[in-house]
CSV table of C-alpha atoms and ligand atoms in Angstrom, one decimal:
chain,number,residue,atom,x,y,z
A,1,UNK,CA,169.3,10.1,60.7
A,2,UNK,CA,172.5,7.9,60.2
A,3,UNK,CA,174.9,7.4,57.5
A,4,UNK,CA,173.5,4.0,57.2
A,5,UNK,CA,169.9,4.8,57.2
A,6,UNK,CA,168.7,4.2,60.5
A,7,UNK,CA,166.4,7.1,62.2
A,8,UNK,CA,167.6,8.0,65.0
A,9,UNK,CA,165.7,8.0,68.7
A,10,UNK,CA,165.8,10.4,70.6
A,11,UNK,CA,164.5,10.7,74.6
A,12,UNK,CA,165.0,14.0,76.7
A,13,UNK,CA,164.8,15.0,80.3
A,14,UNK,CA,163.6,18.0,81.8
A,15,UNK,CA,161.0,19.8,79.7
A,16,UNK,CA,161.8,23.9,81.2
A,17,UNK,CA,162.3,26.9,79.2
A,18,UNK,CA,165.7,25.3,77.9
A,19,UNK,CA,164.4,22.2,76.4
A,20,UNK,CA,162.6,24.0,74.0
A,21,UNK,CA,165.2,24.5,72.1
A,22,UNK,CA,165.7,21.0,71.1
A,23,UNK,CA,162.1,20.1,70.7
A,24,UNK,CA,161.3,23.0,68.2
A,25,UNK,CA,164.2,21.4,66.7
A,26,UNK,CA,163.2,17.9,65.9
A,27,UNK,CA,159.4,19.3,65.1
A,28,UNK,CA,160.8,21.9,62.6
A,29,UNK,CA,163.7,22.4,60.9
A,30,UNK,CA,165.8,19.0,62.2
A,31,UNK,CA,162.7,16.3,62.0
A,32,UNK,CA,164.3,14.4,59.9
A,33,UNK,CA,167.0,14.0,62.0
A,34,UNK,CA,165.5,11.7,64.2
A,35,UNK,CA,162.5,11.1,66.3
A,36,UNK,CA,161.6,12.1,69.7
A,37,UNK,CA,160.5,9.0,71.2
A,38,UNK,CA,159.4,10.2,74.8
A,39,UNK,CA,159.6,12.9,77.6
A,40,UNK,CA,160.6,12.7,81.3
A,41,UNK,CA,160.0,15.8,84.2
A,42,UNK,CA,159.6,15.3,87.8
A,43,UNK,CA,157.0,18.6,86.7
A,44,UNK,CA,153.6,16.2,84.8
A,45,UNK,CA,152.0,19.8,84.3
A,46,UNK,CA,154.9,20.9,81.9
A,47,UNK,CA,155.7,17.5,80.0
A,48,UNK,CA,151.7,17.5,79.2
A,49,UNK,CA,151.8,21.2,77.7
A,50,UNK,CA,154.8,20.5,75.6
A,51,UNK,CA,153.4,17.0,74.5
A,52,UNK,CA,150.1,19.4,73.3
A,53,UNK,CA,152.1,22.1,72.2
A,54,UNK,CA,153.9,19.1,69.6
A,55,UNK,CA,151.2,17.5,68.8
A,56,UNK,CA,149.3,21.1,68.0
A,57,UNK,CA,152.5,22.9,66.4
A,58,UNK,CA,153.7,20.3,64.6
A,59,UNK,CA,151.4,17.6,64.8
A,60,UNK,CA,153.8,15.7,66.0
A,61,UNK,CA,153.4,11.3,66.5
A,62,UNK,CA,152.9,10.9,70.0
A,63,UNK,CA,155.3,11.1,72.7
A,64,UNK,CA,155.5,9.2,75.6
A,65,UNK,CA,155.1,10.7,79.3
A,66,UNK,CA,157.4,9.2,82.2
A,67,UNK,CA,157.6,10.8,85.5
A,68,UNK,CA,160.8,12.2,87.4
A,69,UNK,CA,161.1,8.6,89.0
A,70,UNK,CA,160.9,6.5,86.1
A,71,UNK,CA,164.1,8.0,84.0
A,72,UNK,CA,165.6,5.0,84.0
A,73,UNK,CA,162.2,2.5,83.0
A,74,UNK,CA,161.9,4.8,80.2
A,75,UNK,CA,165.7,4.8,78.6
A,76,UNK,CA,165.1,0.8,79.1
A,77,UNK,CA,161.7,0.8,77.7
A,78,UNK,CA,162.2,2.8,74.5
A,79,UNK,CA,166.2,2.5,74.0
A,80,UNK,CA,167.4,5.4,72.9
A,81,UNK,CA,169.8,6.2,70.7
A,82,UNK,CA,170.8,9.7,72.5
A,83,UNK,CA,168.8,10.8,75.5
A,84,UNK,CA,168.9,14.7,75.9
A,85,UNK,CA,169.8,16.0,78.9
A,86,UNK,CA,168.1,19.2,79.4
A,87,UNK,CA,166.8,19.2,82.7
A,88,UNK,CA,168.2,22.0,86.0
A,89,UNK,CA,169.2,22.4,88.6
A,90,UNK,CA,172.8,21.3,87.1
A,91,UNK,CA,173.1,19.2,90.2
A,92,UNK,CA,171.4,17.0,88.5
A,93,UNK,CA,173.0,16.3,85.4
A,94,UNK,CA,175.7,14.0,86.7
A,95,UNK,CA,173.2,11.1,87.7
A,96,UNK,CA,171.2,11.9,84.7
A,97,UNK,CA,174.0,11.6,82.0
A,98,UNK,CA,176.0,8.8,84.2
A,99,UNK,CA,172.4,6.0,83.7
A,100,UNK,CA,172.0,7.1,80.4
A,101,UNK,CA,175.7,5.7,79.4
A,102,UNK,CA,175.3,2.6,81.5
A,103,UNK,CA,172.0,1.8,79.9
A,104,UNK,CA,173.9,2.6,76.1
A,105,UNK,CA,173.0,6.4,74.7
A,106,UNK,CA,174.7,8.8,74.2
A,107,UNK,CA,174.2,11.9,75.5
A,108,UNK,CA,173.8,15.3,74.3
A,109,UNK,CA,173.9,17.6,77.9
A,110,UNK,CA,172.9,21.1,78.1
A,111,UNK,CA,175.7,22.9,79.3
A,112,UNK,CA,177.5,23.3,82.4
A,113,UNK,CA,177.9,19.8,82.1
A,114,UNK,CA,178.0,19.7,86.2
A,115,UNK,CA,179.0,21.4,88.4
A,116,UNK,CA,182.4,20.2,90.4
A,117,UNK,CA,184.8,18.1,89.4
A,118,UNK,CA,184.2,15.1,91.2
A,119,UNK,CA,181.0,14.7,89.3
A,120,UNK,CA,183.1,15.8,86.2
A,121,UNK,CA,185.2,12.9,86.6
A,122,UNK,CA,182.5,10.7,87.4
A,123,UNK,CA,181.0,11.2,84.0
A,124,UNK,CA,184.3,10.7,82.4
A,125,UNK,CA,184.9,7.6,83.9
A,126,UNK,CA,181.5,6.4,82.9
A,127,UNK,CA,182.4,7.8,79.0
A,128,UNK,CA,185.3,5.7,79.1
A,129,UNK,CA,184.1,2.9,80.6
A,130,UNK,CA,180.9,2.2,78.6
A,131,UNK,CA,182.6,4.0,75.4
A,132,UNK,CA,179.6,6.2,75.1
A,133,UNK,CA,179.6,9.8,74.4
A,134,UNK,CA,178.9,13.1,75.6
A,135,UNK,CA,178.5,16.3,73.9
A,136,UNK,CA,177.9,19.6,75.7
A,137,UNK,CA,175.8,22.0,73.6
A,138,UNK,CA,178.3,25.4,74.3
A,139,UNK,CA,175.9,27.3,72.2
A,140,UNK,CA,178.0,30.4,72.2
A,141,UNK,CA,181.0,28.8,70.3
A,142,UNK,CA,178.7,29.0,66.9
A,143,UNK,CA,177.6,32.3,67.3
A,144,UNK,CA,178.7,34.4,63.7
A,145,UNK,CA,181.1,36.9,65.4
A,146,UNK,CA,182.5,34.2,68.1
A,147,UNK,CA,183.2,31.8,65.1
A,148,UNK,CA,184.7,35.0,63.4
A,149,UNK,CA,187.1,35.5,66.4
A,150,UNK,CA,188.3,32.3,66.1
A,151,UNK,CA,188.7,32.1,62.6
A,152,UNK,CA,190.9,35.4,63.1
A,153,UNK,CA,192.8,34.4,65.6
A,154,UNK,CA,193.8,31.4,64.3
A,155,UNK,CA,194.7,33.0,60.9
A,156,UNK,CA,197.7,34.7,63.0
A,157,UNK,CA,195.9,38.3,62.3
A,158,UNK,CA,197.4,39.3,65.8
A,159,UNK,CA,200.4,37.3,66.2
A,160,UNK,CA,200.5,35.4,69.2
A,161,UNK,CA,198.2,36.3,71.8
A,162,UNK,CA,200.2,37.0,74.7
A,163,UNK,CA,197.2,38.8,77.1
A,164,UNK,CA,193.3,38.7,77.3
A,165,UNK,CA,191.1,40.7,79.3
A,166,UNK,CA,187.6,39.8,79.2
A,167,UNK,CA,184.8,42.0,80.9
A,168,UNK,CA,181.0,39.8,80.6
A,169,UNK,CA,178.0,42.0,81.9
A,170,UNK,CA,174.3,40.3,82.8
A,171,UNK,CA,171.6,43.1,83.8
A,172,UNK,CA,169.1,43.4,86.1
A,173,UNK,CA,166.8,41.7,84.0
A,174,UNK,CA,168.4,38.8,83.1
A,175,UNK,CA,171.4,38.9,85.7
A,176,UNK,CA,168.8,39.1,88.4
A,177,UNK,CA,166.7,36.4,87.1
A,178,UNK,CA,169.2,33.8,88.1
A,179,UNK,CA,169.0,35.0,92.4
A,180,UNK,CA,165.2,34.0,91.9
A,181,UNK,CA,165.4,30.2,91.4
A,182,UNK,CA,167.1,26.9,92.0
A,183,UNK,CA,170.7,29.0,90.7
A,184,UNK,CA,171.2,30.7,93.3
A,185,UNK,CA,172.4,28.3,95.6
A,186,UNK,CA,175.5,26.5,95.0
A,187,UNK,CA,174.5,23.0,95.7
A,188,UNK,CA,172.3,23.4,92.5
A,189,UNK,CA,174.3,25.6,90.2
A,190,UNK,CA,177.9,26.1,91.5
A,191,UNK,CA,177.4,29.7,91.3
A,192,UNK,CA,177.9,31.7,88.4
A,193,UNK,CA,181.6,30.9,87.9
A,194,UNK,CA,180.4,27.5,87.2
A,195,UNK,CA,176.6,28.0,85.4
A,196,UNK,CA,177.5,31.5,83.8
A,197,UNK,CA,180.6,31.6,83.3
A,198,UNK,CA,181.0,27.9,81.9
A,199,UNK,CA,180.5,29.8,78.5
A,200,UNK,CA,182.7,32.2,78.9
A,201,UNK,CA,185.9,30.3,80.0
A,202,UNK,CA,185.2,27.7,77.2
A,203,UNK,CA,184.8,30.5,74.7
A,204,UNK,CA,188.2,31.2,75.7
A,205,UNK,CA,189.9,28.0,75.8
A,206,UNK,CA,188.3,27.5,72.3
A,207,UNK,CA,189.3,31.2,71.0
A,208,UNK,CA,192.9,29.9,72.2
A,209,UNK,CA,193.0,26.0,71.6
A,210,UNK,CA,194.6,26.2,74.7
A,211,UNK,CA,194.3,24.7,78.5
A,212,UNK,CA,194.9,26.8,81.8
A,213,UNK,CA,197.8,26.0,84.5
A,214,UNK,CA,196.8,28.0,86.9
A,215,UNK,CA,194.0,30.1,88.0
A,216,UNK,CA,192.8,32.7,91.3
A,217,UNK,CA,189.5,33.5,91.7
A,218,UNK,CA,187.6,36.1,93.8
A,219,UNK,CA,183.8,36.8,94.9
A,220,UNK,CA,181.5,38.0,96.7
A,221,UNK,CA,177.9,38.6,96.6
A,222,UNK,CA,177.5,42.6,96.9
A,223,UNK,CA,174.7,43.4,95.2
A,224,UNK,CA,171.6,41.2,95.6
A,225,UNK,CA,170.5,38.8,98.7
A,226,UNK,CA,169.5,40.4,102.3
A,227,UNK,CA,172.6,42.1,103.5
A,228,UNK,CA,173.7,44.4,100.6
A,229,UNK,CA,171.5,47.4,101.5
A,230,UNK,CA,170.3,47.3,98.0
A,231,UNK,CA,167.1,46.5,99.1
A,232,UNK,CA,167.1,49.0,102.4
A,233,UNK,CA,168.3,51.6,99.5
A,234,UNK,CA,165.1,51.2,97.6
A,235,UNK,CA,162.9,51.9,100.2
A,236,UNK,CA,162.0,47.7,100.1
A,237,UNK,CA,161.7,47.0,104.0
A,238,UNK,CA,158.9,44.5,104.7
A,239,UNK,CA,159.7,42.6,101.1
A,240,UNK,CA,158.3,39.0,100.9
A,241,UNK,CA,160.2,35.7,99.8
A,242,UNK,CA,158.6,35.7,96.1
A,243,UNK,CA,157.0,38.4,94.3
A,244,UNK,CA,153.0,36.7,93.5
A,245,UNK,CA,152.2,38.1,97.0
A,246,UNK,CA,154.8,40.7,97.8
A,247,UNK,CA,153.8,44.0,100.1
A,248,UNK,CA,156.7,45.8,97.5
A,249,UNK,CA,155.6,45.0,94.5
A,250,UNK,CA,154.3,48.0,93.3
A,251,UNK,CA,157.6,50.2,94.6
A,252,UNK,CA,160.0,47.1,93.7
A,253,UNK,CA,162.4,47.3,90.4
A,254,UNK,CA,162.8,44.0,90.5
A,255,UNK,CA,159.1,42.6,90.3
A,256,UNK,CA,158.2,40.0,88.4
A,257,UNK,CA,154.8,39.6,87.6
A,258,UNK,CA,154.3,35.7,86.0
A,259,UNK,CA,151.3,36.0,84.6
A,260,UNK,CA,152.5,38.5,82.1
A,261,UNK,CA,155.0,35.7,80.1
A,262,UNK,CA,151.9,33.1,78.6
A,263,UNK,CA,155.6,30.7,78.5
A,264,UNK,CA,156.0,32.0,82.8
A,265,UNK,CA,152.4,31.4,83.5
A,266,UNK,CA,151.4,28.5,81.9
A,267,UNK,CA,155.1,26.2,82.4
A,268,UNK,CA,155.5,27.6,85.5
A,269,UNK,CA,153.1,29.3,87.6
A,270,UNK,CA,149.7,27.1,87.3
A,271,UNK,CA,152.0,24.1,87.6
A,272,UNK,CA,153.9,25.0,91.0
A,273,UNK,CA,151.4,22.3,92.4
A,274,UNK,CA,153.5,19.2,91.0
A,275,UNK,CA,156.6,20.5,92.6
A,276,UNK,CA,156.7,23.7,94.8
A,277,UNK,CA,159.1,25.2,91.7
A,278,UNK,CA,158.8,29.1,92.6
A,279,UNK,CA,160.5,31.1,89.2
A,280,UNK,CA,160.1,34.7,91.2
A,281,UNK,CA,162.1,34.8,94.4
A,282,UNK,CA,162.5,38.0,95.9
A,283,UNK,CA,166.1,38.8,94.8
A,284,UNK,CA,167.1,40.2,98.0
A,285,UNK,CA,166.3,37.1,99.9
A,286,UNK,CA,168.7,35.7,102.6
A,287,UNK,CA,168.4,31.8,100.9
A,288,UNK,CA,170.8,32.3,98.5
A,289,UNK,CA,174.6,31.7,98.9
A,290,UNK,CA,176.4,32.4,95.8
A,291,UNK,CA,178.1,35.4,94.0
A,292,UNK,CA,177.1,38.2,91.8
A,293,UNK,CA,180.8,39.8,91.3
A,294,UNK,CA,183.5,37.2,90.2
A,295,UNK,CA,187.0,38.6,89.2
A,296,UNK,CA,189.2,35.6,87.5
A,297,UNK,CA,193.0,35.5,86.6
A,298,UNK,CA,194.6,32.4,84.0
A,299,UNK,CA,197.7,31.4,83.6
A,300,UNK,CA,197.9,29.3,79.8
A,301,UNK,CA,200.7,26.7,78.6
A,302,UNK,CA,201.9,29.0,76.6
A,303,UNK,CA,202.4,31.5,79.2
A,304,UNK,CA,199.0,33.7,77.9
A,305,UNK,CA,197.4,35.9,80.2
A,306,UNK,CA,193.6,36.2,80.7
A,307,UNK,CA,191.9,38.7,83.4
A,308,UNK,CA,188.5,37.8,83.2
A,309,UNK,CA,185.6,39.6,85.6
A,310,UNK,CA,181.4,39.4,85.7
A,311,UNK,CA,179.1,41.3,87.3
A,312,UNK,CA,175.4,40.4,87.5
A,313,UNK,CA,173.8,43.7,88.3
A,314,UNK,CA,175.1,45.9,85.4
A,315,UNK,CA,172.5,48.3,83.7
A,316,UNK,CA,173.0,46.3,80.1
A,317,UNK,CA,174.1,43.0,78.8
A,318,UNK,CA,177.2,41.8,77.4
A,319,UNK,CA,180.9,41.5,76.6
A,320,UNK,CA,183.8,43.2,76.1
A,321,UNK,CA,187.7,41.4,75.4
A,322,UNK,CA,190.6,42.5,74.2
A,323,UNK,CA,193.0,40.1,72.7
A,324,UNK,CA,196.6,41.6,72.4
A,325,UNK,CA,199.4,39.7,70.4
A,326,UNK,CA,202.6,40.4,69.0
A,327,UNK,CA,201.0,41.9,66.0
A,328,UNK,CA,198.6,43.9,67.5
A,329,UNK,CA,194.7,43.8,69.3
A,330,UNK,CA,192.1,42.2,68.3
A,331,UNK,CA,188.3,44.1,70.5
A,332,UNK,CA,184.9,42.4,69.8
A,333,UNK,CA,182.1,43.0,72.2
A,334,UNK,CA,178.9,43.2,72.3
A,335,UNK,CA,175.8,44.9,73.6
A,336,UNK,CA,172.8,42.6,74.0
A,337,UNK,CA,169.6,43.4,75.0
A,338,UNK,CA,168.1,40.4,77.5
A,339,UNK,CA,165.5,37.5,75.9
A,340,UNK,CA,165.8,35.1,78.6
A,341,UNK,CA,162.9,34.8,81.1
A,342,UNK,CA,161.6,37.5,83.1
A,343,UNK,CA,158.5,38.4,81.8
A,344,UNK,CA,159.4,40.7,78.9
A,345,UNK,CA,160.5,44.4,80.3
A,346,UNK,CA,163.5,45.9,79.9
A,347,UNK,CA,164.2,48.3,82.5
A,348,UNK,CA,165.2,52.0,81.9
A,349,UNK,CA,163.7,51.3,77.6
A,350,UNK,CA,166.8,49.6,75.5
A,351,UNK,CA,170.0,50.5,74.5
A,352,UNK,CA,171.5,50.4,70.9
A,353,UNK,CA,172.7,47.0,70.0
A,354,UNK,CA,176.1,46.5,69.0
A,355,UNK,CA,178.0,44.0,67.9
A,356,UNK,CA,182.0,45.4,66.7
A,357,UNK,CA,185.6,43.6,66.0
A,358,UNK,CA,188.1,45.7,65.8
A,359,UNK,CA,191.5,45.0,64.3
A,360,UNK,CA,194.4,47.2,65.8
A,361,UNK,CA,197.5,46.1,64.1
A,362,UNK,CA,200.8,46.4,66.1
A,363,UNK,CA,201.7,49.4,63.9
A,364,UNK,CA,199.6,50.6,61.0
A,365,UNK,CA,195.8,52.6,60.9
A,366,UNK,CA,193.2,50.7,63.3
A,367,UNK,CA,190.1,48.6,61.1
A,368,UNK,CA,186.5,48.0,62.3
A,369,UNK,CA,185.7,44.7,60.3
A,370,UNK,CA,182.4,43.9,59.1
A,371,UNK,CA,180.9,41.4,61.2
A,372,UNK,CA,179.0,38.4,60.7
A,373,UNK,CA,175.8,38.2,61.8
A,374,UNK,CA,172.9,35.2,62.8
A,375,UNK,CA,169.7,35.6,63.8
A,376,UNK,CA,167.5,33.6,66.6
A,377,UNK,CA,168.8,33.0,70.3
A,378,UNK,CA,172.4,33.2,71.7
A,379,UNK,CA,173.2,35.5,69.1
A,380,UNK,CA,172.6,33.3,66.3
A,381,UNK,CA,174.4,30.9,68.0
A,382,UNK,CA,171.3,28.3,68.8
A,383,UNK,CA,170.3,27.6,65.1
A,384,UNK,CA,173.6,26.6,63.5
A,385,UNK,CA,174.5,24.5,66.6
A,386,UNK,CA,171.5,22.4,66.3
A,387,UNK,CA,172.6,21.8,62.8
A,388,UNK,CA,175.9,20.6,63.9
A,389,UNK,CA,173.6,18.3,66.2
A,390,UNK,CA,171.6,17.0,64.0
A,391,UNK,CA,172.7,17.0,60.9
A,392,UNK,CA,176.5,17.9,60.6
A,393,UNK,CA,178.2,15.4,58.2
A,394,UNK,CA,181.4,16.3,58.1
A,395,UNK,CA,184.2,17.7,60.4
A,396,UNK,CA,183.6,21.8,61.5
A,397,UNK,CA,187.4,23.2,60.2
A,398,UNK,CA,186.3,25.1,63.9
A,399,UNK,CA,185.9,21.8,66.2
A,400,UNK,CA,183.2,23.8,67.9
A,401,UNK,CA,181.6,20.5,68.9
A,402,UNK,CA,182.3,20.3,72.8
A,403,UNK,CA,182.2,16.9,75.3
A,404,UNK,CA,184.4,14.1,76.2
A,405,UNK,CA,185.5,12.3,72.9
A,406,UNK,CA,183.8,12.2,70.0
A,407,UNK,CA,180.6,10.5,69.2
A,408,UNK,CA,182.4,7.6,67.0
A,409,UNK,CA,179.7,5.6,66.9
A,410,UNK,CA,177.1,7.9,65.1
A,411,UNK,CA,178.8,9.3,61.9
A,412,UNK,CA,176.7,12.4,61.9
A,413,UNK,CA,177.4,13.9,65.1
A,414,UNK,CA,181.0,14.0,64.3
B,6,NAD,N1,173.0,27.2,76.7
B,6,NAD,C1,172.4,27.9,77.0
B,6,NAD,O1,172.5,29.2,76.8
B,6,NAD,C2,171.3,27.7,78.6
B,6,NAD,C3,170.5,29.0,78.5
B,6,NAD,C4,169.1,28.3,79.5
B,6,NAD,C5,169.7,26.7,79.9
B,6,NAD,N2,170.5,26.5,80.1
B,6,NAD,C6,170.5,24.9,81.0
B,6,NAD,O2,169.6,24.3,80.1
B,6,NAD,C7,169.4,24.0,81.7
B,6,NAD,C8,167.9,24.0,82.1
B,6,NAD,O3,168.0,24.9,82.4
B,6,NAD,P1,166.4,26.1,82.7
B,6,NAD,O4,166.3,27.3,82.6
B,6,NAD,O5,165.4,25.0,81.1
B,6,NAD,O6,166.1,25.2,84.0
B,6,NAD,P2,164.2,25.2,84.0
B,6,NAD,O7,164.1,24.8,85.7
B,6,NAD,O8,163.2,25.9,83.3
B,6,NAD,O9,163.7,23.5,84.3
B,6,NAD,C9,164.7,22.3,84.3
B,6,NAD,C10,163.2,21.4,84.4
B,6,NAD,O10,164.0,20.0,84.6
B,6,NAD,C11,163.0,19.6,85.5
B,6,NAD,N3,163.9,18.4,86.2
B,6,NAD,C12,164.4,18.6,87.2
B,6,NAD,N4,165.3,17.5,87.7
B,6,NAD,C13,165.0,16.6,87.2
B,6,NAD,C14,165.0,15.2,86.7
B,6,NAD,N5,165.7,14.5,87.8
B,6,NAD,N6,164.5,14.3,86.9
B,6,NAD,C15,163.4,15.3,85.3
B,6,NAD,N7,163.0,16.3,85.7
B,6,NAD,C16,163.9,17.2,86.2
B,6,NAD,C17,162.0,20.4,86.3
B,6,NAD,O11,160.7,19.9,86.6
B,6,NAD,C18,162.2,21.4,85.2
B,6,NAD,O12,161.2,21.5,84.2
B,6,NAD,C19,169.9,23.8,83.0
B,6,NAD,O13,171.7,23.0,82.8
B,6,NAD,C20,170.8,25.3,82.4
B,6,NAD,O14,171.9,25.7,82.8
B,6,NAD,C21,171.2,26.5,79.3
């Protein structure tokens, strides 16, 4: 609802795993924020499931369904204020966003906004030309501990930040999942340096309130794929191209049984007939071209240096970051169990989850700071972000909303 009392009309494109977050928001806690009029997806089966879900769970009024080719028709017919872009592969975003802008809508899109500079520029140009806005849902900014780190840095706790060491670990459950489906082709996702690291580079730029001026990067695939030697070490010679009918399923630690998870079975396995989208492709297939091991060095405007690495084949998932400043050091990190995709297995059992923020004054005793907590997806970030997207009426002092310009014509979107 706008400040003038108008009920906002939403439509959504891409009804896969991530899209549910927005539908649960509009059906549940943010029901009064607007109405979801229609959905569009290339896969009819997934849309019908979601339509049924919304009716049964929220008694939601009828959501109209449009097939993938009818995206433009949907916007022309439904005349939405805002298009929610939750489609994947990420390479689809620029066409979907630009079309929505050209047809007079604002856009809220999942990250990454797109996968390369040319497509990015195309979106920026379309936004400028149409005067319509694009908001990118960088949920990581909203998790309470990460917002806390931002406040501590902004308050000057460690003085001027001179250098940063940032390590991100993806595990053999969640990390492996990027090698099972569309993400594993650079032409779809831009590689993990775009698809995944976009969150981390966004966090860095936001934490420091700065832009990078020089970037050097290296990456390679050293674990997944056909030529790493890992499949052979695991005794998986003769593996197939997907788990469903693989001869090695009983001995493979990466075996994913789509039928074991209600979500994977109903949304994906049982709807393969529509689009041939296999969610369980082999992580040791030759048919992939993204890296699983990446290192980046960055210099920021003020001279701050960042050293960053991402590995996607580790025994635990989370991150460690150290900010080194003129008045001391701030260390922050999280060990989190994976909760996205996969069939819920945690290989090797669970490890203790912890989130810490430690302050080491330059000339004083170190302090373990009390960490703010949140609940729900992405360290509590998802729910805070949804409230900001759908309900915020005042400007956020932490400036967590990301995108191109401001939603000048929709006051509540700040
Ligand atoms: N912010 C986060 O933490 C987070 C987490 C997961 C995914 N994502 C992002 O969300 C998006 C969706 O990811 P996902 O895991 O749900 O993917 P998915 O593959 O599970 O679902 C994507 C859906 O988009 C549909 N689609 C593809 N092209 C289309 C088109 N041209 N028109 C209409 N529908 C189309 C597919 O049929 C599918 O149903 C991606 O951009 C991804 O990067 C973000």
